Coordinates of C-alpha atoms in Angstrom, one line a residue:
K1 CA 0.0 0.0 0.0
D2 CA 1.2 3.5 -0.8
R3 CA 0.8 5.8 2.1
S4 CA 2.1 9.3 2.9
I5 CA 1.9 11.7 5.8
R6 CA 2.8 15.3 6.4
I7 CA 5.4 15.8 9.1
N8 CA 5.0 17.4 12.5
T9 CA 7.9 19.9 13.1
E10 CA 9.8 20.3 16.4
N11 CA 12.0 23.2 17.4
K12 CA 15.0 21.3 18.6
I13 CA 16.0 18.0 20.1
N14 CA 18.7 17.4 22.7
T15 CA 20.9 14.8 21.0
C16 CA 22.0 14.3 17.5
S17 CA 23.0 10.8 16.3
Q18 CA 25.2 10.8 13.3
S19 CA 25.5 7.0 13.4
V20 CA 25.1 5.0 10.2
S21 CA 24.5 1.7 12.0
P22 CA 21.3 0.3 10.5
L23 CA 19.9 -1.1 13.7
A24 CA 19.5 0.2 17.2
M25 CA 17.0 0.2 20.0
S26 CA 15.0 3.3 21.0
S27 CA 14.2 4.2 24.6
T28 CA 10.7 2.9 24.1
G29 CA 11.8 -0.5 23.0
V30 CA 10.9 0.1 19.4
T31 CA 13.4 -1.1 16.8
L32 CA 15.2 2.0 15.4
Y33 CA 17.1 2.1 12.1
E34 CA 19.6 4.9 11.9
Y35 CA 21.0 6.3 8.7
G36 CA 23.0 9.3 7.5
V37 CA 22.0 11.3 4.5
A38 CA 25.2 10.1 2.8
N39 CA 23.9 6.5 3.1
T40 CA 20.7 7.3 1.2
T41 CA 20.3 7.3 -2.6
L42 CA 19.6 10.6 -4.4
E43 CA 16.6 9.8 -6.7
K44 CA 15.5 13.0 -8.3
I45 CA 15.8 16.8 -8.1
T46 CA 13.1 19.2 -9.2
C47 CA 14.4 22.7 -9.3
F48 CA 11.9 25.5 -9.0
V49 CA 12.3 29.2 -9.6
D50 CA 13.3 29.9 -6.0
R51 CA 14.0 26.5 -4.3
A52 CA 14.3 22.8 -5.1
E53 CA 12.6 19.6 -4.3
V54 CA 14.8 16.7 -3.3
T55 CA 13.8 13.0 -3.3
R56 CA 16.0 10.5 -1.5
C57 CA 15.6 6.7 -1.1
V58 CA 16.3 4.7 2.1
Q59 CA 16.3 0.9 1.9
V60 CA 15.5 -0.7 5.3
A61 CA 16.2 -4.4 6.0
I62 CA 13.4 -5.8 8.2
N63 CA 14.4 -9.5 8.3
E64 CA 13.7 -9.9 12.0
L65 CA 10.4 -8.0 12.1
E66 CA 7.0 -9.5 11.9
V67 CA 3.9 -8.0 10.3
G68 CA 2.2 -5.5 12.7
T69 CA 5.4 -4.6 14.4
D70 CA 6.2 -1.0 15.0
F71 CA 9.6 0.4 14.1
K72 CA 11.3 3.7 13.4
V73 CA 13.7 5.0 10.8
A74 CA 15.9 8.0 11.6
V75 CA 17.8 9.8 8.9
S76 CA 20.3 12.5 10.1
G77 CA 22.6 15.0 8.5
F78 CA 20.2 17.1 6.5
P79 CA 21.6 20.6 5.6
S80 CA 20.2 23.7 7.2
A81 CA 18.6 24.7 3.9
V82 CA 15.9 22.1 4.4
I83 CA 12.4 23.7 4.9
K84 CA 11.1 21.8 7.9
D85 CA 7.4 21.7 7.1
S86 CA 8.0 20.4 3.6
V87 CA 9.2 16.9 4.4
R88 CA 7.1 14.1 2.9
V89 CA 7.5 10.3 3.3
R90 CA 6.0 7.5 1.3
C91 CA 6.5 3.8 1.7
Q92 CA 5.1 0.6 0.2
G93 CA 4.5 -2.2 2.7
A94 CA 4.4 -0.1 5.8
A95 CA 1.9 2.2 7.4
I96 CA 3.4 5.6 8.3
Q97 CA 2.2 6.7 11.7
E98 CA 4.2 9.8 12.3
V99 CA 7.0 11.9 10.8
T100 CA 9.0 14.4 12.8
F101 CA 11.8 16.7 11.7
A102 CA 14.1 18.6 14.0
E103 CA 17.3 20.6 13.9
T104 CA 20.2 20.2 16.3
E105 CA 23.9 21.1 16.6
A106 CA 26.2 18.6 15.1
K107 CA 28.3 18.2 18.3
E108 CA 30.2 15.2 17.1
D109 CA 31.4 17.0 14.0
T110 CA 32.4 20.2 15.8
T111 CA 36.1 19.2 16.3
Q112 CA 36.4 17.9 12.8
S113 CA 34.8 21.0 11.3
E114 CA 37.0 23.3 13.4
K115 CA 40.1 21.4 12.4
A116 CA 39.2 21.6 8.7
S117 CA 38.4 25.2 8.9
N118 CA 41.6 26.1 10.7
E119 CA 43.6 24.2 8.2
L120 CA 42.0 26.2 5.4
L121 CA 42.8 29.5 7.2
K122 CA 46.4 28.4 7.8
E123 CA 46.7 27.5 4.1
K124 CA 45.3 30.8 3.1
K125 CA 47.7 32.7 5.4
D126 CA 50.7 30.7 4.0
I127 CA 49.6 31.5 0.4
L128 CA 49.3 35.2 1.3
N129 CA 52.8 35.2 2.8
E130 CA 54.2 33.6 -0.3
I131 CA 52.5 36.1 -2.5
S132 CA 54.0 38.9 -0.5
R133 CA 57.4 37.4 -0.7
L134 CA 57.2 37.0 -4.5
D135 CA 56.0 40.5 -4.9
A136 CA 58.9 41.8 -2.9
H137 CA 61.4 39.7 -4.9
K138 CA 59.8 41.0 -8.1
R139 CA 60.2 44.6 -7.0
R140 CA 63.9 44.0 -6.2
I141 CA 64.6 42.5 -9.6
E142 CA 62.9 45.4 -11.3
E143 CA 65.0 47.9 -9.3
R144 CA 68.2 46.0 -10.1
R145 CA 67.4 45.9 -13.8
N146 CA 66.5 49.6 -13.9
L147 CA 69.8 50.4 -12.1
V148 CA 71.8 48.4 -14.6
M149 CA 70.1 50.0 -17.6
T150 CA 70.5 53.5 -16.1
H151 CA 74.2 52.9 -15.6
A152 CA 74.6 51.7 -19.2
E153 CA 72.7 54.7 -20.6
H154 CA 74.9 57.0 -18.5
M155 CA 78.1 55.5 -20.0
V156 CA 76.7 55.9 -23.6
S157 CA 75.6 59.5 -23.0
T158 CA 79.0 60.5 -21.5
R159 CA 80.8 59.0 -24.5
C160 CA 78.6 61.0 -26.9
Q161 CA 79.2 64.2 -25.0
G162 CA 83.0 63.8 -25.2
V163 CA 83.5 63.3 -21.5
A164 CA 84.8 59.7 -22.0
P165 CA 87.5 57.6 -20.3
P166 CA 91.0 57.5 -21.7
V167 CA 91.2 56.8 -25.4
N168 CA 93.0 53.4 -25.1
D169 CA 90.3 52.0 -22.8
D170 CA 87.3 53.8 -24.4
V171 CA 85.9 51.2 -26.8
V172 CA 86.8 48.2 -24.7
A173 CA 85.2 49.6 -21.5
L174 CA 82.0 50.7 -23.3
T175 CA 81.6 47.3 -25.0
T176 CA 82.1 45.5 -21.7
V177 CA 79.5 47.7 -20.0
L178 CA 76.9 47.2 -22.7
E179 CA 77.5 43.4 -22.8
S180 CA 77.3 43.1 -19.1
A181 CA 74.1 45.2 -19.0
A182 CA 72.5 43.1 -21.7
K183 CA 73.3 39.8 -19.8
Q184 CA 72.0 41.2 -16.5
A185 CA 68.8 42.5 -18.2
E186 CA 68.2 39.1 -19.9
H187 CA 68.8 37.3 -16.6
A188 CA 66.4 39.7 -14.8
D189 CA 63.7 39.1 -17.5
E190 CA 64.0 35.3 -17.0
Q191 CA 63.6 35.7 -13.3
M192 CA 60.6 38.0 -13.8
I193 CA 58.9 35.4 -16.0
S194 CA 59.4 32.7 -13.4
I195 CA 58.2 34.9 -10.6
C196 CA 55.1 36.0 -12.5
Q197 CA 54.2 32.4 -13.2
Q198 CA 54.6 31.6 -9.5
L199 CA 52.4 34.5 -8.6
D200 CA 49.7 33.3 -11.0
D201 CA 49.9 29.8 -9.4
Q202 CA 49.6 31.2 -5.9
K203 CA 46.7 33.5 -6.8
E204 CA 44.9 30.5 -8.3
A205 CA 45.5 28.5 -5.2
L206 CA 44.2 31.4 -3.1
A207 CA 41.0 31.6 -5.1
Q208 CA 40.4 27.8 -4.5
V209 CA 41.0 28.1 -0.8
E210 CA 38.7 31.1 -0.5
E211 CA 36.0 29.2 -2.5
K212 CA 36.3 26.3 0.0
I213 CA 35.9 28.7 2.9
R214 CA 32.8 30.4 1.3
R215 CA 31.3 27.0 0.7
L216 CA 31.7 25.9 4.3
K217 CA 30.2 29.2 5.5
R218 CA 27.2 28.7 3.2
E219 CA 26.7 25.2 4.5
G220 CA 27.1 26.4 8.1
R221 CA 30.2 24.1 8.7
F222 CA 32.9 26.8 9.0
A223 CA 34.0 26.6 12.6
G224 CA 37.6 27.9 12.5
S225 CA 39.0 31.3 13.1
S226 CA 42.4 32.9 12.8
T227 CA 42.5 33.8 16.5
G228 CA 42.0 30.3 17.6
Q229 CA 38.6 30.9 19.1
K230 CA 36.0 28.1 18.7
G231 CA 33.4 28.6 16.0
T232 CA 29.7 27.9 16.2
N233 CA 28.5 24.4 15.7
C234 CA 26.6 23.8 12.5
M235 CA 23.0 22.9 12.4
V236 CA 21.8 19.6 10.9
G237 CA 18.3 18.1 10.5
I238 CA 17.0 14.7 11.6
A239 CA 13.9 13.1 10.2
T240 CA 12.3 10.4 12.3
I241 CA 9.6 8.2 10.8
S242 CA 7.4 5.9 12.9
L243 CA 6.0 3.0 10.9
Q244 CA 4.1 -0.3 11.3
L245 CA 5.0 -3.2 9.1
E246 CA 2.4 -4.5 6.7
E247 CA 2.2 -7.2 4.1
L248 CA 4.0 -6.3 0.8
L249 CA 1.4 -6.8 -1.9
D250 CA 3.8 -6.4 -4.8
E251 CA 5.4 -9.8 -5.3
K252 CA 8.1 -8.4 -7.5
L253 CA 9.6 -6.5 -4.5
D254 CA 11.9 -7.9 -1.9
S255 CA 9.8 -8.8 1.1
N256 CA 12.8 -8.5 3.5
K257 CA 13.2 -4.8 2.6
R258 CA 11.1 -1.7 2.8
V259 CA 11.9 1.3 0.7
L260 CA 11.2 4.8 2.0
Y261 CA 11.1 7.8 -0.3
L262 CA 11.8 11.1 1.5
T263 CA 10.9 14.3 -0.4
Y264 CA 11.7 17.7 1.0
L265 CA 12.2 21.3 -0.2
V266 CA 15.5 23.2 0.2
S267 CA 16.1 26.9 -0.1
R268 CA 19.2 28.6 -1.6
S269 CA 18.7 27.0 -5.0
S270 CA 17.1 28.4 -8.2
W271 CA 17.2 28.3 -12.0
K272 CA 16.6 30.6 -14.9
P273 CA 16.4 30.1 -18.6
S274 CA 19.1 31.0 -21.1
Y275 CA 19.2 30.7 -24.9
D276 CA 21.6 30.6 -27.8
V277 CA 20.0 31.7 -31.1
R278 CA 22.1 31.1 -34.2
V279 CA 20.8 32.5 -37.5
D280 CA 22.1 31.8 -41.0
R281 CA 21.3 34.6 -43.4
G282 CA 21.9 32.6 -46.5
D283 CA 19.6 32.2 -49.5
S284 CA 17.3 29.7 -47.7
G285 CA 17.9 31.1 -44.2
S286 CA 17.9 29.0 -41.0
M287 CA 17.6 29.4 -37.2
E288 CA 18.8 27.1 -34.5
V289 CA 17.6 27.7 -30.9
T290 CA 19.3 26.0 -28.0
Y291 CA 17.4 26.1 -24.7
Y292 CA 19.5 26.1 -21.5
G293 CA 18.7 26.1 -17.8
I294 CA 21.1 28.0 -15.5
V295 CA 20.9 26.2 -12.1
T296 CA 22.4 27.5 -8.9
N297 CA 22.9 25.2 -5.9
A298 CA 24.0 26.5 -2.5
T299 CA 22.0 24.1 -0.3
G300 CA 24.9 22.4 1.3
E301 CA 24.5 19.0 -0.5
D302 CA 25.9 18.1 -3.9
W303 CA 23.6 16.7 -6.6
S304 CA 25.7 14.2 -8.4
E305 CA 24.5 12.1 -11.4
V306 CA 20.9 12.7 -10.7
K307 CA 17.6 13.0 -12.7
L308 CA 17.0 16.7 -12.9
S309 CA 13.7 18.6 -13.7
L310 CA 13.3 22.3 -14.1
S311 CA 9.9 23.7 -13.1
T312 CA 8.5 27.2 -13.6
A313 CA 6.4 26.9 -10.4
S314 CA 7.3 29.1 -7.5
P315 CA 6.1 27.5 -4.2
S316 CA 6.9 30.7 -2.2
M317 CA 4.2 32.7 -4.1
G318 CA 0.7 32.6 -2.8
S319 CA -2.1 30.9 -4.8
V320 CA -5.0 32.7 -3.2
P321 CA -6.1 36.0 -4.7
P322 CA -6.1 39.1 -2.4
L323 CA -9.3 40.1 -0.7
P324 CA -11.0 42.9 -2.7
P325 CA -11.1 46.1 -0.7
T326 CA -13.8 48.7 -0.5
L327 CA -13.2 52.0 -2.3
E328 CA -14.5 55.3 -0.9
A329 CA -15.2 58.6 -2.7
K330 CA -14.7 61.5 -0.3
W331 CA -13.4 65.0 0.0
D332 CA -9.6 65.4 -0.2
S333 CA -8.2 67.0 3.0
K334 CA -5.7 68.9 0.9
K335 CA -6.7 71.7 -1.5
P336 CA -5.6 71.0 -5.1
F337 CA -2.6 73.1 -5.9
R338 CA -3.2 73.4 -9.6
T339 CA -6.8 74.6 -9.3
Q340 CA -5.8 77.2 -6.7
N341 CA -3.0 78.4 -8.9
R342 CA -5.3 78.8 -11.9
M343 CA -7.8 80.8 -9.9
M344 CA -5.1 83.2 -8.8
I345 CA -3.8 83.6 -12.3
K346 CA -7.3 84.2 -13.6
K347 CA -7.7 87.3 -11.4
E348 CA -4.6 88.9 -12.9
S349 CA -4.6 90.8 -16.1
G350 CA -3.1 89.6 -19.3
P351 CA -2.9 86.1 -20.8
P352 CA -1.5 83.3 -18.6
M353 CA 1.4 82.6 -20.8
I354 CA 3.5 80.6 -18.4
Q355 CA 0.6 78.4 -17.4
M356 CA -0.3 77.7 -21.1
Q357 CA 3.3 76.9 -22.0
S358 CA 3.5 74.4 -19.2
N359 CA 0.3 72.6 -20.2
M360 CA 0.9 72.6 -24.0
V361 CA 3.8 70.3 -24.5
I362 CA 3.4 67.6 -27.2
P363 CA 5.1 64.4 -26.2
A364 CA 6.9 62.4 -28.9
Q365 CA 6.0 59.0 -27.6
A366 CA 7.1 57.6 -30.9
M367 CA 10.8 58.4 -30.2
M368 CA 11.2 55.2 -28.2
N369 CA 13.2 52.4 -29.8
V370 CA 11.3 50.8 -32.7
A371 CA 12.2 47.4 -31.4
E372 CA 10.2 48.1 -28.3
E373 CA 7.2 49.5 -30.2
Y374 CA 6.6 47.4 -33.3
S375 CA 8.3 44.1 -32.6
D376 CA 6.9 41.3 -30.5
E377 CA 10.4 41.1 -29.0
D378 CA 10.2 43.5 -26.1
S379 CA 6.7 45.1 -26.2
V380 CA 3.1 44.3 -25.5
D381 CA 0.9 43.1 -28.3
M382 CA -0.9 45.9 -30.0
D383 CA -4.0 43.8 -30.0
E384 CA -4.0 43.7 -26.2
P385 CA -5.3 46.6 -23.9
H386 CA -2.6 49.2 -23.2
E387 CA -1.6 49.5 -19.6
T388 CA -0.1 52.5 -17.9
V389 CA 3.2 52.5 -16.1
E390 CA 1.5 52.5 -12.7
E391 CA -0.7 49.5 -13.7
E392 CA 2.3 47.5 -14.9
A393 CA 4.2 48.3 -11.7
E394 CA 1.3 47.1 -9.6
E395 CA 1.1 43.9 -11.5
E396 CA 4.8 43.3 -10.9
E397 CA 4.5 43.9 -7.2
K398 CA 1.7 41.3 -6.9
N399 CA 4.0 38.4 -8.0
I400 CA 1.1 36.2 -8.7
P401 CA 2.2 32.7 -9.9
P402 CA 1.1 31.8 -13.4
V403 CA -1.9 29.4 -13.8
S404 CA 0.0 27.2 -16.2
V405 CA 3.3 25.6 -15.0
S406 CA 5.9 24.1 -17.3
T407 CA 8.2 21.4 -16.3
F408 CA 11.3 20.4 -18.3
E409 CA 12.9 17.0 -17.9
I410 CA 16.6 17.1 -18.6
P411 CA 17.4 14.1 -20.8
R412 CA 20.7 13.3 -19.2
L413 CA 21.9 12.8 -15.6
A414 CA 23.2 16.1 -14.2
T415 CA 25.7 17.0 -11.6
I416 CA 25.1 20.3 -9.7
L417 CA 27.7 21.0 -7.0
S418 CA 26.7 23.0 -4.0
D419 CA 29.2 25.8 -4.8
G420 CA 26.8 28.7 -5.4
K421 CA 27.9 29.0 -9.0
E422 CA 25.9 28.8 -12.1
H423 CA 25.7 25.4 -13.9
K424 CA 24.3 25.2 -17.4
V425 CA 22.2 22.2 -18.5
Q426 CA 20.7 21.8 -22.0
V427 CA 16.9 21.6 -22.0
N428 CA 16.2 21.3 -25.7
R429 CA 17.3 22.4 -29.2
F430 CA 15.1 23.0 -32.3
D431 CA 15.4 24.3 -35.8
A432 CA 13.2 26.9 -37.5
V433 CA 12.9 28.8 -40.8
P434 CA 13.2 32.6 -40.2
I435 CA 11.5 35.4 -42.1
F436 CA 13.6 38.6 -42.3
R437 CA 12.5 42.2 -42.2
H438 CA 14.2 45.6 -41.6
F439 CA 13.1 48.2 -39.0
I440 CA 14.0 51.8 -39.5
T441 CA 13.3 54.8 -37.3
P442 CA 15.2 57.6 -39.2
H443 CA 14.4 60.3 -36.6
L444 CA 16.5 58.3 -34.1
E445 CA 19.0 56.5 -36.2
Q446 CA 19.8 56.4 -39.9
R447 CA 20.2 52.7 -39.8
A448 CA 18.3 49.6 -40.8
Y449 CA 18.0 46.9 -38.1
L450 CA 17.5 43.4 -39.3
Q451 CA 15.0 41.2 -37.5
A452 CA 14.5 37.4 -37.8
R453 CA 11.0 36.0 -37.0
A454 CA 10.4 32.3 -36.7
T455 CA 7.9 29.9 -35.2
N456 CA 8.6 28.0 -32.1
T457 CA 8.4 24.5 -33.5
S458 CA 9.3 22.7 -30.3
N459 CA 6.9 21.3 -27.6
Y460 CA 8.5 23.6 -25.0
V461 CA 7.5 27.0 -23.8
L462 CA 10.3 29.5 -24.2
L463 CA 10.3 31.4 -20.9
P464 CA 11.2 35.1 -20.6
S465 CA 14.9 35.7 -20.2
D466 CA 17.4 38.5 -20.4
R467 CA 20.2 36.1 -21.3
A468 CA 19.7 35.2 -25.0
A469 CA 23.0 35.2 -27.0
V470 CA 22.3 36.0 -30.7
F471 CA 24.7 34.8 -33.4
A472 CA 24.5 35.7 -37.1
D473 CA 26.5 33.7 -39.7
G474 CA 28.7 32.4 -36.9
A475 CA 29.5 35.8 -35.4
F476 CA 28.3 36.9 -32.0
I477 CA 25.9 39.9 -32.3
A478 CA 24.7 40.7 -28.8
N479 CA 22.9 39.5 -25.7
T480 CA 19.2 40.4 -25.9
K481 CA 16.0 39.7 -24.1
L482 CA 13.3 37.2 -25.1
K483 CA 9.7 37.3 -24.1
R484 CA 7.6 34.2 -23.4
V485 CA 7.0 32.2 -26.6
A486 CA 4.5 29.3 -26.5
P487 CA 4.7 26.4 -29.0
G488 CA 3.5 27.6 -32.3
D489 CA 4.0 31.3 -31.4
Q490 CA 6.4 33.7 -33.1
L491 CA 10.0 34.2 -31.9
D492 CA 11.6 37.5 -32.8
V493 CA 15.3 38.4 -32.5
F494 CA 17.2 41.4 -33.9
L495 CA 20.5 40.7 -35.7
G496 CA 22.0 44.2 -35.6
V497 CA 22.4 46.8 -38.4
D498 CA 22.3 45.6 -42.0
E499 CA 25.0 47.6 -43.9
D500 CA 23.5 46.6 -47.2
V501 CA 20.5 48.8 -46.6
S502 CA 21.5 52.5 -46.4
V503 CA 19.3 55.2 -44.9
E504 CA 19.4 59.0 -45.3
H505 CA 17.0 61.3 -43.5
R506 CA 16.8 65.0 -44.3
C507 CA 14.6 67.8 -43.0
L508 CA 13.1 69.8 -45.9
K509 CA 11.1 72.3 -44.0
N510 CA 11.0 73.4 -40.4
T511 CA 9.0 76.7 -40.1
T512 CA 6.8 78.4 -37.5
K513 CA 4.3 81.0 -38.5
T514 CA 3.2 83.1 -35.6
G515 CA -0.4 84.6 -35.5
R516 CA -1.3 88.1 -34.4
A517 CA -3.3 89.0 -31.3
N518 CA -5.0 92.2 -32.6
T519 CA -6.3 91.6 -36.1
G520 CA -9.3 93.9 -35.9
L521 CA -13.0 93.2 -35.6
F522 CA -13.1 91.3 -38.9
G523 CA -9.7 89.6 -38.6
S524 CA -9.7 86.0 -40.0
K525 CA -9.3 83.0 -37.8
E526 CA -6.2 81.9 -39.7
A527 CA -4.5 85.2 -38.8
K528 CA -5.0 84.5 -35.1
T529 CA -3.5 80.9 -35.4
S530 CA 0.1 79.9 -35.1
R531 CA 1.4 77.1 -37.2
L532 CA 4.4 74.7 -37.1
V533 CA 5.3 73.0 -40.4
K534 CA 7.7 70.1 -40.6
E535 CA 8.6 68.1 -43.7
Y536 CA 11.1 65.2 -44.0
V537 CA 12.3 62.9 -46.7
T538 CA 13.8 59.5 -46.0
T539 CA 15.8 57.8 -48.7
I540 CA 16.3 54.1 -48.4
H541 CA 18.6 52.2 -50.8
N542 CA 18.7 48.4 -51.1
T543 CA 22.2 47.7 -52.3
K544 CA 21.7 44.0 -52.4
T545 CA 22.1 42.5 -55.8
Q546 CA 19.7 39.6 -55.6
N547 CA 17.4 39.8 -52.5
A548 CA 14.5 42.2 -51.9
V549 CA 14.0 43.5 -48.4
S550 CA 10.8 44.0 -46.4
L551 CA 10.8 47.4 -44.6
T552 CA 9.0 48.7 -41.6
L553 CA 9.6 52.5 -41.5
V554 CA 8.4 54.4 -38.4
Q555 CA 7.9 58.2 -38.7
L556 CA 7.3 60.1 -35.5
L557 CA 4.0 62.0 -35.5
P558 CA 3.4 64.2 -32.4
R559 CA 0.3 63.6 -30.3
S560 CA -1.7 66.6 -29.0
T561 CA -2.1 66.9 -25.2
D562 CA -4.7 69.7 -25.4
E563 CA -7.9 70.2 -27.3
N564 CA -6.7 73.6 -28.6
I565 CA -3.6 72.0 -30.2
S566 CA -4.2 70.4 -33.6
V567 CA -1.9 67.9 -35.3
E568 CA -2.5 67.3 -39.0
L569 CA -0.8 64.6 -41.1
I570 CA -0.1 65.9 -44.6
Q571 CA 2.1 63.0 -46.0
P572 CA 1.6 60.1 -46.4
K573 CA -1.9 60.8 -47.5
S574 CA -3.7 57.7 -46.2
A575 CA -2.9 56.6 -42.6
P576 CA -5.8 54.9 -41.0
E577 CA -5.7 54.3 -37.2
S578 CA -4.8 50.7 -36.2
T579 CA -4.0 48.8 -33.0
S580 CA -2.1 46.1 -34.9
L581 CA 0.3 45.9 -37.7
S582 CA -0.9 42.6 -39.0
S583 CA -3.8 43.9 -41.0
A584 CA -1.7 46.4 -42.9
A585 CA 1.4 44.3 -43.1
S586 CA -0.4 41.4 -44.7
S587 CA -1.0 43.4 -47.8
T588 CA 2.3 45.2 -48.0
F589 CA 4.8 42.5 -46.8
G590 CA 4.1 40.1 -49.6
I591 CA 6.8 39.0 -51.9
G592 CA 6.8 41.0 -55.1
S593 CA 4.7 43.8 -53.6
T594 CA 6.1 47.3 -54.2
S595 CA 3.2 49.3 -52.8
V596 CA 3.5 51.4 -49.7
G597 CA 1.0 51.0 -46.8
A598 CA 0.8 53.3 -43.8
V599 CA -1.1 53.1 -40.6
R600 CA -1.2 55.2 -37.5
N601 CA -0.5 53.5 -34.2
K602 CA -3.3 54.0 -31.8
F603 CA -1.1 54.1 -28.7
T604 CA 2.0 56.0 -29.8
N605 CA 0.4 58.0 -32.7
N606 CA 3.4 57.2 -34.9
I607 CA 3.1 56.4 -38.6
V608 CA 4.1 52.9 -39.6
I609 CA 5.0 52.5 -43.2
S610 CA 5.4 49.0 -44.7
A611 CA 7.0 48.4 -48.0
Q612 CA 8.9 45.9 -50.2
L613 CA 12.1 47.2 -51.8
P614 CA 13.6 45.3 -54.7
P615 CA 17.3 44.8 -55.2
K616 CA 19.4 47.8 -56.3
V617 CA 16.5 50.1 -55.8
K618 CA 16.5 53.5 -54.1
K619 CA 13.2 55.0 -52.9
D620 CA 12.1 58.3 -51.2
F621 CA 9.5 58.3 -48.4
H622 CA 8.0 61.8 -47.7
F623 CA 6.7 62.7 -44.3
E624 CA 5.0 66.0 -43.4
Y625 CA 2.8 67.3 -40.6
H626 CA 1.4 70.6 -39.3
V627 CA 0.7 71.7 -35.8
T628 CA -1.7 74.6 -35.2
W629 CA -2.9 76.4 -32.0
P630 CA -4.4 79.8 -31.0
F631 CA -1.9 82.5 -30.7
E632 CA -3.3 83.8 -27.4
S633 CA -2.8 80.4 -25.8
G634 CA 1.0 80.7 -25.8
H635 CA 3.8 78.7 -27.5
V636 CA 3.8 75.0 -28.4
V637 CA 6.9 72.9 -28.4
V638 CA 7.3 69.3 -29.8
E639 CA 9.5 67.2 -27.5
R640 CA 9.9 63.7 -26.2
S641 CA 7.5 62.7 -23.4

């Protein structure tokens, strides 16, 4: 029978048995089997986002026990990273009556831990002393070499100045000095090379010792000190399982043994996704995506040659939604500053110029990076409701776990040491056929960025990650971010600037016509209106000899923030409002299409132009808009929001 029970936790027990003898007798007369964690078998590791689940196997020999007999199994030596209320036990052929877990000081290991810690500290001190000695020797050699070379230079300079030794000894003495200086310099160089090599070896040894010390501290087993004081005893966990022997129904199993499976959660472990995206921009084009898991283990126990699973679940997050509060509409205790200010200005004579100028600034939301606006790479889908910055921040603070959880089984046995370092394991690899297009925002950069879009053909969900290494034609491009991509969804990566597509952006017109305040009784409305006119032309040249390019050109159209400010698009003529590029792009991205389509983004107000440019073709894209406002209202500026 399969039975499991949740443990009852205790604060601490008085004694700690590190014995590995399989059989003992408890104080109550019940047979007690004692094991250390090192004597158990590591079955499986499931690593979550912020912790890990460990499953261990204990085989208990019950040759002398009869059915119905009570017995206990104690497993000691669990690291301090174990979460006490997470321990689970299941067994076939025994009824689990009670499971307790407690922490205690490993008193029997204190002397050994202190000895090992002090040995590491002594080794570190010896290495530091050797490094200091080598540094001093290196400085002495450098000083001796500099002294020899200075003396040789002095002899040569005095000979050139005519203040030389006697004529008969002149050449011989100078030659002897130079030869001696060269030999001493060569000998000094050889010594320097040897000392530098010794220094590198000592520094590498020092790094290894420091890593061992850090590891002992993380595991709570560092008990040494340089002053000889005794360190604190490390904490270990003991799991005690009370069972009653039953008949083993499965005839295939050994009736003289009972197998216990202990499952528990440990902190100080995590994992996160990482990717390698390799794109070949040849005639056919190809994309290879390698999915990695970066696992960190600082639990205090090594995971060697074990079945490893990576899960997107986060047990630390709550699964119950927050209780909806009650909102109240009531008078604010503070007077609104803006309203009071306007009332004060209204009493004064003359137009409120300063107030109007501060309220009539047109944000250029479109000046953000095109990759964040129009690519699925780093932006929200245009078909989804737009959220403000405050709403997005509130969503992030909630940290609500996702409804769907993905679990990735690593196909090979993995070894993850408890060293706190990152260990990379491969989750999956798949191939895809990319579609290329170019993104251009000439107001920001006169460059064409190449994007590769492909379908996730694997059965795995690509999780969000800021560690995606992109390679194009074997060359490393950059580390970028990837959003969540479900199987069958589109994966977008940017491959940098394509030098085969040149971009030139010129301003043809930038004029401001200021209206007049006093135009008489019959003055025209146009005479009282100020107007800003801006006209640009963007020239794009496809220098490729064989391949056409698909373009997404983004022009920045200001958005009015006041009803008295009017923004009119002059060129391109037709730019319907749209929340998605798919409808417009479907008719203008087709192979062989040379028409130009333009839509206005509902959220950013920018103009998105889609076009197909054949090989060796140069094309001009004109863009013009007018901004008008009442002269009495003040002055309008166009700037980035």
